[in-house]
Amino acid sequence: MSFNTAPCKIVPTMTRLHDNEQSWNGETGHIVLPMMQKYIPDINLPHYYCAGPPAFVKAMENMLETSGIDSQNIHLDEFSGYS
């Protein structure tokens, strides 16, 4: 399942599927490089916008940087105060 809103692509994911009582047929688990490669033909072209709790944002930043994404294409916004 994905939604295209040029120039954005939104792919909903469910990390804690076991906590959900409703059916889910979208992506599951944490966002990892192989998941991104399913939806993005060249992962080096897009700009990435990561927003959320600090631990999530840091994990995404690390994953993107170790995948070879240019740091100028990574944009971060941490929301503290919840877990």
C-alpha positions as YAML, in Angstrom:
chain: A
units: angstrom
residues:
- id: 1
  name: MET
  ca: [0.00, 0.00, 0.00]
- id: 2
  name: SER
  ca: [1.37, 3.40, -0.93]
- id: 3
  name: PHE
  ca: [0.02, 6.80, -1.82]
- id: 4
  name: ASN
  ca: [1.53, 9.05, -4.46]
- id: 5
  name: THR
  ca: [1.23, 12.77, -3.98]
- id: 6
  name: ALA
  ca: [3.75, 14.28, -6.36]
- id: 7
  name: PRO
  ca: [6.49, 14.67, -5.47]
- id: 8
  name: CYS
  ca: [5.89, 12.67, -2.26]
- id: 9
  name: LYS
  ca: [5.43, 8.97, -1.73]
- id: 10
  name: ILE
  ca: [3.85, 7.90, 1.56]
- id: 11
  name: VAL
  ca: [4.12, 4.26, 2.64]
- id: 12
  name: PRO
  ca: [2.27, 3.52, 5.91]
- id: 13
  name: THR
  ca: [4.03, 1.08, 8.23]
- id: 14
  name: MET
  ca: [2.94, -0.73, 11.39]
- id: 15
  name: THR
  ca: [5.76, -1.40, 13.84]
- id: 16
  name: ARG
  ca: [3.81, -3.13, 16.60]
- id: 17
  name: LEU
  ca: [1.36, -5.24, 14.63]
- id: 18
  name: HIS
  ca: [0.64, -7.45, 17.66]
- id: 19
  name: ASP
  ca: [-0.87, -4.41, 19.46]
- id: 20
  name: ASN
  ca: [-3.37, -3.83, 16.63]
- id: 21
  name: GLU
  ca: [-6.77, -5.57, 16.71]
- id: 22
  name: GLN
  ca: [-7.69, -4.56, 13.16]
- id: 23
  name: SER
  ca: [-6.37, -6.26, 10.04]
- id: 24
  name: TRP
  ca: [-3.34, -4.68, 8.36]
- id: 25
  name: ASN
  ca: [-2.00, -5.45, 4.91]
- id: 26
  name: GLY
  ca: [0.62, -2.70, 4.66]
- id: 27
  name: GLU
  ca: [4.30, -2.77, 5.52]
- id: 28
  name: THR
  ca: [5.30, -4.02, 8.97]
- id: 29
  name: GLY
  ca: [8.39, -3.58, 11.11]
- id: 30
  name: HIS
  ca: [10.94, -0.82, 11.34]
- id: 31
  name: ILE
  ca: [11.90, 1.19, 8.26]
- id: 32
  name: VAL
  ca: [15.04, -0.40, 6.82]
- id: 33
  name: LEU
  ca: [16.97, -0.05, 3.58]
- id: 34
  name: PRO
  ca: [15.37, -3.07, 1.80]
- id: 35
  name: MET
  ca: [11.89, -1.68, 2.57]
- id: 36
  name: MET
  ca: [12.87, 1.70, 1.12]
- id: 37
  name: GLN
  ca: [14.34, 0.10, -2.00]
- id: 38
  name: LYS
  ca: [10.96, -1.52, -2.74]
- id: 39
  name: TYR
  ca: [9.41, 1.92, -3.24]
- id: 40
  name: ILE
  ca: [12.28, 4.22, -4.26]
- id: 41
  name: PRO
  ca: [14.12, 3.35, -7.50]
- id: 42
  name: ASP
  ca: [17.20, 5.45, -6.61]
- id: 43
  name: ILE
  ca: [17.43, 6.05, -2.87]
- id: 44
  name: ASN
  ca: [20.07, 8.75, -3.38]
- id: 45
  name: LEU
  ca: [17.75, 11.15, -5.24]
- id: 46
  name: PRO
  ca: [15.00, 12.07, -2.73]
- id: 47
  name: HIS
  ca: [15.12, 14.37, 0.24]
- id: 48
  name: TYR
  ca: [14.18, 12.57, 3.46]
- id: 49
  name: TYR
  ca: [12.11, 14.27, 6.16]
- id: 50
  name: CYS
  ca: [12.19, 12.45, 9.50]
- id: 51
  name: ALA
  ca: [10.03, 13.70, 12.35]
- id: 52
  name: GLY
  ca: [9.12, 12.08, 15.65]
- id: 53
  name: PRO
  ca: [10.57, 11.05, 19.00]
- id: 54
  name: PRO
  ca: [14.33, 11.64, 19.29]
- id: 55
  name: ALA
  ca: [15.19, 7.90, 19.29]
- id: 56
  name: PHE
  ca: [13.25, 7.35, 16.04]
- id: 57
  name: VAL
  ca: [14.76, 10.39, 14.35]
- id: 58
  name: LYS
  ca: [18.30, 9.36, 15.37]
- id: 59
  name: ALA
  ca: [17.74, 5.78, 14.16]
- id: 60
  name: MET
  ca: [16.47, 7.05, 10.79]
- id: 61
  name: GLU
  ca: [19.40, 9.46, 10.49]
- id: 62
  name: ASN
  ca: [21.88, 6.63, 11.20]
- id: 63
  name: MET
  ca: [20.19, 4.27, 8.73]
- id: 64
  name: LEU
  ca: [20.11, 6.89, 5.97]
- id: 65
  name: GLU
  ca: [23.72, 7.97, 6.52]
- id: 66
  name: THR
  ca: [25.05, 4.39, 6.58]
- id: 67
  name: SER
  ca: [23.08, 3.76, 3.36]
- id: 68
  name: GLY
  ca: [25.12, 6.47, 1.67]
- id: 69
  name: ILE
  ca: [22.46, 9.19, 1.57]
- id: 70
  name: ASP
  ca: [23.99, 12.68, 1.30]
- id: 71
  name: SER
  ca: [23.50, 14.51, 4.62]
- id: 72
  name: GLN
  ca: [22.17, 17.53, 2.69]
- id: 73
  name: ASN
  ca: [19.19, 15.35, 1.68]
- id: 74
  name: ILE
  ca: [18.33, 14.41, 5.28]
- id: 75
  name: HIS
  ca: [16.06, 16.77, 7.23]
- id: 76
  name: LEU
  ca: [15.29, 16.07, 10.90]
- id: 77
  name: ASP
  ca: [12.71, 17.30, 13.41]
- id: 78
  name: GLU
  ca: [12.62, 15.79, 16.90]
- id: 79
  name: PHE
  ca: [9.46, 15.91, 19.02]
- id: 80
  name: SER
  ca: [10.32, 15.30, 22.66]
- id: 81
  name: GLY
  ca: [7.96, 14.76, 25.54]
- id: 82
  name: TYR
  ca: [6.50, 11.37, 24.66]
- id: 83
  name: SER
  ca: [7.80, 7.87, 24.17]
...
